[in-house]
Short mmCIF file of C-alpha atoms in Angstrom, two decimals:
data_model
loop_
_atom_site.label_atom_id
_atom_site.label_comp_id
_atom_site.label_asym_id
_atom_site.label_seq_id
_atom_site.Cartn_x
_atom_site.Cartn_y
_atom_site.Cartn_z
CA MET A 1 150.77 103.03 69.44
CA LYS A 2 148.79 105.60 71.71
CA LYS A 3 145.33 104.45 70.19
CA ILE A 4 146.17 100.83 71.01
CA LEU A 5 147.07 101.29 74.60
CA PHE A 6 143.81 103.61 74.73
CA ILE A 7 142.07 100.41 73.48
CA ILE A 8 143.87 98.12 75.60
CA LEU A 9 142.66 100.50 78.65
CA CYS A 10 139.49 100.40 77.90
CA ILE A 11 138.97 97.00 77.48
CA PHE A 12 140.96 96.26 80.84
CA THR A 13 138.50 98.92 82.36
CA PHE A 14 135.74 97.16 80.94
CA VAL A 15 136.74 93.74 82.20
CA LEU A 16 137.04 95.49 85.44
CA LYS A 17 133.57 96.62 85.83
CA ALA A 18 132.46 93.31 84.87
CA SER A 19 134.30 91.46 87.26
CA ALA A 20 132.93 93.70 90.09
CA GLN A 21 129.50 93.38 88.71
CA GLU A 22 129.81 89.43 88.92
CA ASN A 23 131.40 89.62 92.30
CA LEU A 24 128.49 91.37 94.28
CA ALA A 25 127.00 88.68 95.37
CA PRO A 26 129.52 85.80 95.38
CA ASN A 27 127.97 83.39 97.83
CA SER A 28 124.60 83.23 96.37
CA LYS A 29 123.43 80.90 93.52
CA SER A 30 121.18 83.58 92.22
CA ALA A 31 120.69 87.02 93.13
CA ILE A 32 119.28 90.32 91.96
CA LEU A 33 119.25 94.30 92.77
CA LEU A 34 116.53 96.60 91.53
CA GLU A 35 115.18 100.19 92.37
CA THR A 36 111.27 100.00 93.16
CA SER A 37 109.67 103.30 91.39
CA THR A 38 111.54 102.51 88.28
CA GLY A 39 111.95 98.74 87.94
CA LYS A 40 115.23 99.31 86.84
CA ILE A 41 117.49 96.38 87.52
CA ILE A 42 120.79 97.42 88.98
CA TYR A 43 122.72 93.72 88.90
CA GLU A 44 121.55 90.20 88.14
CA ASN A 45 123.11 86.88 88.29
CA ASN A 46 121.25 83.52 87.50
CA SER A 47 118.19 85.52 88.51
CA HIS A 48 115.67 83.27 86.67
CA GLU A 49 117.20 79.84 88.08
CA LYS A 50 114.46 77.81 89.45
CA LEU A 51 115.44 77.21 93.02
CA ALA A 52 113.56 76.37 96.58
CA PRO A 53 112.26 79.77 97.96
CA ALA A 54 111.56 78.64 101.45
CA SER A 55 109.72 81.03 103.78
CA MET A 56 110.46 84.08 101.26
CA THR A 57 106.98 82.25 99.71
CA LYS A 58 105.39 84.26 102.51
CA ILE A 59 105.59 87.45 100.37
CA MET A 60 103.03 86.09 98.13
CA SER A 61 101.02 85.08 100.97
CA MET A 62 101.25 88.55 102.62
CA LEU A 63 100.74 90.36 98.99
CA LEU A 64 97.33 88.36 98.97
CA ILE A 65 96.47 89.39 102.47
CA MET A 66 96.97 92.80 101.71
CA GLU A 67 95.16 92.86 98.86
CA THR A 68 92.32 91.42 100.58
CA ILE A 69 92.44 93.83 103.33
CA ASP A 70 92.64 96.97 100.70
CA ASN A 71 89.70 95.63 98.61
CA ASN A 72 87.91 95.90 102.14
CA LYS A 73 87.22 92.20 102.17
CA LEU A 74 89.20 91.62 105.25
CA SER A 75 90.30 93.96 108.14
CA PHE A 76 93.07 93.94 110.44
CA GLU A 77 90.60 94.10 113.28
CA ASP A 78 88.77 90.69 111.91
CA ASP A 79 89.06 87.54 114.37
CA VAL A 80 90.47 84.19 113.13
CA LEU A 81 89.92 80.91 114.28
CA ILE A 82 92.47 78.65 114.85
CA SER A 83 92.27 75.33 113.02
CA GLN A 84 94.05 72.06 114.04
CA ASN A 85 95.60 72.14 110.62
CA ALA A 86 97.16 75.41 111.42
CA ALA A 87 98.40 74.46 114.85
CA ASP A 88 100.08 71.46 113.86
CA MET A 89 102.08 73.14 111.28
CA GLY A 90 105.98 72.32 111.61
CA GLY A 91 108.91 74.56 110.91
CA SER A 92 109.16 77.99 112.33
CA GLN A 93 105.85 78.80 114.63
CA VAL A 94 104.35 81.20 116.94
CA PHE A 95 102.85 78.13 118.65
CA LEU A 96 99.35 78.73 118.29
CA GLU A 97 96.48 76.32 119.44
CA ALA A 98 93.59 75.13 117.92
CA GLY A 99 90.34 76.73 119.23
CA GLU A 100 92.21 80.26 120.08
CA THR A 101 91.15 83.28 118.09
CA TYR A 102 93.69 86.09 117.08
CA LYS A 103 93.04 89.49 114.90
CA VAL A 104 94.46 89.25 111.32
CA LYS A 105 96.88 92.15 112.60
CA ASP A 106 98.36 89.97 115.09
CA LEU A 107 98.62 86.90 112.79
CA LEU A 108 100.58 89.20 110.11
CA LYS A 109 102.89 90.22 112.66
CA GLY A 110 103.66 86.46 113.57
CA ILE A 111 104.14 86.00 109.84
CA ALA A 112 106.38 89.06 108.82
CA ILE A 113 108.43 89.03 112.07
CA ALA A 114 108.61 85.49 113.25
CA SER A 115 107.90 83.78 109.85
CA GLY A 116 105.08 81.53 111.49
CA ASN A 117 104.27 78.62 109.35
CA ASP A 118 101.12 78.41 111.76
CA ALA A 119 100.13 81.52 111.39
CA VAL A 120 100.33 81.88 107.73
CA VAL A 121 98.09 78.60 107.32
CA ALA A 122 95.32 80.19 109.52
CA MET A 123 95.56 83.31 107.36
CA ALA A 124 95.44 81.04 104.31
CA GLU A 125 92.25 79.50 105.40
CA LYS A 126 91.07 82.76 106.52
CA VAL A 127 91.52 84.46 102.82
CA GLY A 128 91.16 81.24 100.66
CA GLY A 129 88.57 79.23 102.65
CA THR A 130 90.98 76.36 102.49
CA VAL A 131 94.71 76.05 102.29
CA GLU A 132 94.24 74.53 98.51
CA ASN A 133 92.31 77.26 97.28
CA PHE A 134 94.78 79.81 98.93
CA VAL A 135 97.61 78.35 96.76
CA LYS A 136 95.47 78.12 93.82
CA MET A 137 95.10 82.33 94.41
CA MET A 138 98.78 82.32 94.83
CA ASN A 139 99.53 80.85 91.58
CA ASP A 140 97.05 82.75 89.67
CA LYS A 141 98.62 85.89 90.94
CA ALA A 142 101.79 84.74 89.89
CA ALA A 143 100.48 84.49 86.33
CA GLU A 144 98.66 87.97 86.51
CA LEU A 145 102.25 89.02 87.37
CA GLY A 146 103.97 87.44 84.10
CA LEU A 147 106.10 85.36 86.60
CA LYS A 148 107.38 82.22 84.58
CA ASP A 149 109.79 80.98 87.05
CA THR A 150 107.51 80.15 89.83
CA VAL A 151 105.03 77.05 91.10
CA PHE A 152 103.27 77.37 94.71
CA LYS A 153 102.55 74.22 96.26
CA ASN A 154 101.85 75.67 99.62
CA PRO A 155 101.89 79.17 101.43
CA HIS A 156 104.25 78.70 103.69
CA GLY A 157 107.79 77.42 101.80
CA LEU A 158 108.60 74.13 103.42
CA ASP A 159 110.21 71.87 101.06
CA THR A 160 107.97 70.38 98.58
CA GLU A 161 108.40 68.62 95.32
CA GLY A 162 107.63 71.06 92.48
CA HIS A 163 107.71 74.27 94.75
CA TYR A 164 109.80 76.82 93.12
CA SER A 165 110.57 80.19 92.29
CA SER A 166 113.64 82.56 91.01
CA ALA A 167 115.31 85.75 92.38
CA TYR A 168 113.60 87.69 89.52
CA ASP A 169 110.03 86.23 90.15
CA MET A 170 110.57 86.81 94.27
CA ALA A 171 111.86 90.47 93.55
CA MET A 172 108.50 90.95 91.24
CA MET A 173 106.12 89.98 94.07
CA ALA A 174 108.15 92.14 96.56
CA LYS A 175 107.82 95.11 94.35
CA GLU A 176 104.17 94.19 93.79
CA LEU A 177 103.66 93.73 97.94
CA LEU A 178 105.55 97.21 98.34
CA LYS A 179 102.56 98.91 96.85
CA HIS A 180 100.92 97.85 100.01
CA GLU A 181 103.06 100.28 102.35
CA LYS A 182 101.44 99.39 105.52
CA ILE A 183 103.45 96.01 105.20
CA LEU A 184 106.32 97.58 106.11
CA GLU A 185 105.04 98.50 109.92
CA TYR A 186 105.13 94.96 110.31
CA THR A 187 108.27 93.87 108.26
CA SER A 188 110.53 96.51 110.08
CA ILE A 189 109.65 95.39 113.65
CA TYR A 190 112.97 93.49 114.91
CA GLU A 191 111.17 92.26 118.09
CA ASP A 192 107.86 92.32 119.65
CA TYR A 193 105.51 89.99 121.47
CA LEU A 194 102.34 88.05 120.35
CA LYS A 195 99.83 87.99 123.13
CA LYS A 196 97.90 84.84 123.46
CA PRO A 197 94.44 84.38 124.48
CA ASP A 198 95.33 83.12 128.00
CA GLY A 199 97.34 86.40 128.85
CA SER A 200 100.65 84.75 128.14
CA SER A 201 102.97 86.02 125.70
CA THR A 202 105.14 84.68 122.86
CA TRP A 203 108.34 86.52 122.08
CA LEU A 204 108.64 87.19 118.07
CA VAL A 205 112.46 88.05 116.85
CA ASN A 206 113.19 89.14 113.30
CA THR A 207 114.80 86.43 111.25
CA ASN A 208 116.34 89.48 108.94
CA ARG A 209 119.42 90.95 111.17
CA LEU A 210 119.79 93.40 108.58
CA VAL A 211 116.30 95.44 110.01
CA ARG A 212 118.50 95.99 113.04
CA PHE A 213 122.06 96.57 111.64
CA TYR A 214 121.70 98.03 108.21
CA ASP A 215 120.41 101.61 108.31
CA GLY A 216 117.44 101.74 105.97
CA VAL A 217 116.30 98.29 105.68
CA ASP A 218 112.52 97.83 106.99
CA GLY A 219 111.91 94.45 105.45
CA LEU A 220 110.98 92.19 103.81
CA LYS A 221 111.43 87.77 104.46
CA THR A 222 114.18 85.55 104.80
CA GLY A 223 113.93 81.63 104.19
CA PHE A 224 115.90 78.66 105.24
CA THR A 225 115.33 74.79 104.71
CA SER A 226 117.73 72.06 103.83
CA SER A 227 117.01 72.36 100.04
CA ALA A 228 116.71 75.93 99.53
CA LYS A 229 119.88 77.14 102.22
CA TYR A 230 119.62 80.61 103.31
CA CYS A 231 117.66 83.26 101.16
CA VAL A 232 116.39 86.54 101.81
CA THR A 233 114.26 89.32 100.01
CA THR A 234 115.30 92.86 101.48
CA THR A 235 114.36 96.13 100.92
CA ALA A 236 115.89 99.52 102.11
CA LYS A 237 115.18 103.37 101.66
CA LYS A 238 117.79 106.04 102.13
CA SER A 239 116.85 109.40 101.24
CA ASN A 240 114.09 109.21 98.23
CA MET A 241 115.43 105.73 96.75
CA ARG A 242 114.13 102.47 97.69
CA LEU A 243 116.43 99.28 96.75
CA LEU A 244 115.02 95.67 96.71
CA SER A 245 117.58 92.53 96.90
CA VAL A 246 116.93 88.90 96.49
CA VAL A 247 119.63 86.41 97.28
CA MET A 248 119.19 82.57 97.27
CA GLY A 249 121.00 79.34 97.90
CA VAL A 250 123.54 80.67 100.16
CA GLU A 251 125.31 78.32 102.48
CA THR A 252 125.14 80.43 105.82
CA SER A 253 123.20 83.34 107.42
CA ASP A 254 126.11 85.30 107.95
CA LEU A 255 127.03 85.09 104.27
CA ARG A 256 123.48 85.95 103.11
CA SER A 257 123.97 89.50 104.96
CA LYS A 258 127.22 89.92 103.48
CA ASP A 259 125.86 89.25 100.04
CA THR A 260 122.92 91.47 100.45
CA THR A 261 125.05 94.15 102.37
CA ASN A 262 127.15 94.27 99.33
CA LEU A 263 124.34 94.37 96.96
CA LEU A 264 122.87 97.67 98.79
CA ASN A 265 125.87 99.04 99.34
CA TYR A 266 126.63 99.18 95.80
CA GLY A 267 123.29 100.55 94.77
CA PHE A 268 123.23 103.29 96.96
CA ASN A 269 126.75 104.33 96.62
CA THR A 270 126.45 104.20 92.87
CA TYR A 271 122.87 105.52 92.15
CA LYS A 272 120.44 108.29 92.71
CA LEU A 273 117.03 108.78 92.09
CA GLU A 274 116.03 111.76 90.27
CA MET A 275 112.52 113.02 90.72
CA ILE A 276 111.06 114.29 87.26
CA MET A 277 107.50 114.72 88.14
CA LYS A 278 105.27 114.17 91.00
CA LYS A 279 102.12 112.42 90.79
CA SER A 280 100.22 115.20 92.27
CA LYS A 281 101.60 117.69 89.42
CA VAL A 282 98.08 118.68 87.58
CA LEU A 283 99.21 118.23 83.81
CA GLY A 284 96.33 119.82 82.43
CA ASN A 285 92.13 120.21 82.41
CA VAL A 286 90.10 118.17 79.83
CA LYS A 287 86.41 117.99 79.09
CA ILE A 288 84.13 114.87 80.42
CA GLU A 289 81.49 113.76 78.24
CA LYS A 290 78.45 112.87 79.76
CA GLY A 291 79.49 113.36 83.33
CA LYS A 292 78.27 115.32 86.32
CA ILE A 293 80.89 118.06 85.92
CA ASP A 294 82.45 119.41 82.60
CA ASN A 295 86.18 119.34 83.12
CA VAL A 296 88.42 117.52 85.39
CA ASP A 297 91.94 118.03 86.22
CA LEU A 298 94.80 115.08 84.83
CA VAL A 299 97.64 113.79 87.04
CA LEU A 300 100.25 110.75 86.65
CA THR A 301 99.15 107.47 88.38
CA SER A 302 102.57 107.41 89.70
CA ASP A 303 105.80 109.60 90.24
CA ALA A 304 107.98 109.86 87.38
CA THR A 305 111.15 109.25 88.44
CA LEU A 306 114.46 108.57 86.45
CA LEU A 307 117.47 106.32 88.07
CA LYS A 308 121.26 107.84 87.38
CA LYS A 309 124.55 107.71 88.45
CA ILE A 310 125.35 109.59 91.40
CA ASN A 311 127.48 112.31 89.35
CA ASP A 312 124.88 112.56 86.41
CA LYS A 313 123.42 115.79 85.81
CA ASP A 314 119.75 116.39 86.16
CA THR A 315 117.55 116.09 83.34
CA ASP A 316 115.81 119.00 81.53
CA TYR A 317 112.21 118.11 80.01
CA PHE A 318 108.94 118.74 78.77
CA VAL A 319 105.58 116.61 78.78
CA ASN A 320 103.54 115.70 75.77
CA LEU A 321 100.02 114.73 76.86
CA LYS A 322 98.00 112.19 75.10
CA VAL A 323 94.31 111.81 75.92
CA ASP A 324 91.71 110.48 73.95
CA LYS A 325 87.67 111.51 74.70
CA ILE A 326 86.60 110.79 78.41
CA LYS A 327 83.51 109.62 79.09
CA ALA A 328 81.72 109.40 82.25
CA PRO A 329 81.89 107.31 84.81
CA VAL A 330 85.66 107.28 85.57
CA LYS A 331 87.30 106.85 88.73
CA VAL A 332 90.76 108.05 90.19
CA LYS A 333 93.29 105.45 88.83
CA ASP A 334 91.71 104.52 85.65
CA VAL A 335 93.90 105.11 82.85
CA VAL A 336 92.57 108.04 80.69
CA GLY A 337 95.58 108.49 78.45
CA LYS A 338 99.47 108.75 78.62
CA ALA A 339 102.24 111.61 79.53
CA GLU A 340 105.16 111.37 77.26
CA ILE A 341 108.04 112.92 79.21
CA MET A 342 110.35 114.20 76.86
CA ASP A 343 113.99 115.68 77.32
CA ASN A 344 115.20 119.01 75.58
CA ASP A 345 116.21 117.26 72.45
CA GLY A 346 112.99 115.82 71.76
CA LYS A 347 113.81 112.28 73.05
CA LEU A 348 111.49 109.92 74.74
CA ILE A 349 112.64 109.55 78.36
CA MET A 350 109.58 107.44 79.39
CA GLU A 351 105.76 106.96 79.08
CA LYS A 352 103.52 107.36 82.17
CA ASP A 353 99.87 106.61 82.39
CA VAL A 354 97.64 109.61 83.26
CA THR A 355 94.39 109.78 85.32
CA VAL A 356 91.71 112.01 86.94
CA VAL A 357 92.23 113.91 90.21
CA LYS A 358 88.54 112.68 91.43
CA ASN A 359 86.21 110.48 90.65
CA ILE A 360 83.19 111.59 88.08
CA GLU A 361 79.76 109.58 88.24
CA LYS A 362 77.69 109.77 85.03
CA ALA A 363 75.34 112.68 84.65
CA ASN A 364 71.38 111.73 85.02
CA TYR A 365 68.83 113.72 83.80
CA PHE A 366 68.27 116.23 86.47
CA ASP A 367 72.16 116.98 85.97
CA TYR A 368 71.19 117.93 82.16
CA PHE A 369 68.50 119.79 83.44
CA LYS A 370 70.44 121.85 85.55
CA LYS A 371 73.45 122.61 82.92
CA ASN A 372 70.64 123.43 80.34
CA LEU A 373 69.20 125.84 83.23
CA LYS A 374 72.70 127.46 83.86
CA VAL A 375 72.98 128.27 79.99
CA ILE A 376 69.67 129.86 79.59
CA THR A 377 69.91 131.99 82.77
CA THR A 378 73.62 133.04 82.57
CA GLY A 379 74.59 132.45 79.20
CA ILE A 380 77.57 130.17 80.24
#
């Protein structure tokens, strides 16, 4: 009898937990919550349903802009001439006029804070040459990221037939955007001013109220159209843990904020992030073939972290390094091997990419001469 009661209690507890999970974002057609460093999904509901993303589309637009800047093909200080096409954009605007010139950093502020459709079209023309080419870049990037629920028809998110994404795909785009940490300097601003060439200013107010009213929120992008309803991709950091949530298809902005708050509260109150190994920790020193130097230290390409329930104990571990021969030239961030992080029982916790701590050029004839001369003169 006791055994039967125990089984019933377990089933009841499981049902309660399942119900709590299902109700984390009750006002949203689709939702997802994940931790960014591990990529672990904490909660999802209909996360692959294809829906209109509205201005969350600008997450991909900002990703392409930031990639172009980080690849040194564009600067925050570069000038952008506003076209008639950009100035004529409807929906949310920062009121740009054709013939005006703005810095990239100012237009990025107009996109990130006020969701300016005119600003994002101007940047699409700057980065892609034409809006059409920029949209192709958006879809190519989505394919590169392995996103299968997304097709873009424009860079701004106004309702267009065949323009759709999903909560899962938006989360993956946002996770990629967060690798460019400087974007948070823009998305975390609640209010600011865009100075116009004639000396006047346009007041910019963040459409995501949680930036101001939820501790730790510093981005990313809201959206609304009659088709999409209210949606938002949100990121927040507390202590060493960053969460990322997406809610889509919500009837009001208040309910959008409520569902997002529920998701973030659940994540922060239930989980912790354990730092297994910093990417700066030297794992070993290996020989470099045909390099200007003979040996180099190895490190992880990124921190090794583990998402755990708050009351779980920390993990004891050891590292099994798997590196083949390394030949010059080789650069920092080039993957040269793997680090198997194991627990004390020999169970694999995770596998991380390994790279070198500095760039190493290929040796030339003069380098070989110096090495041979050193051997002759020192015996080393």
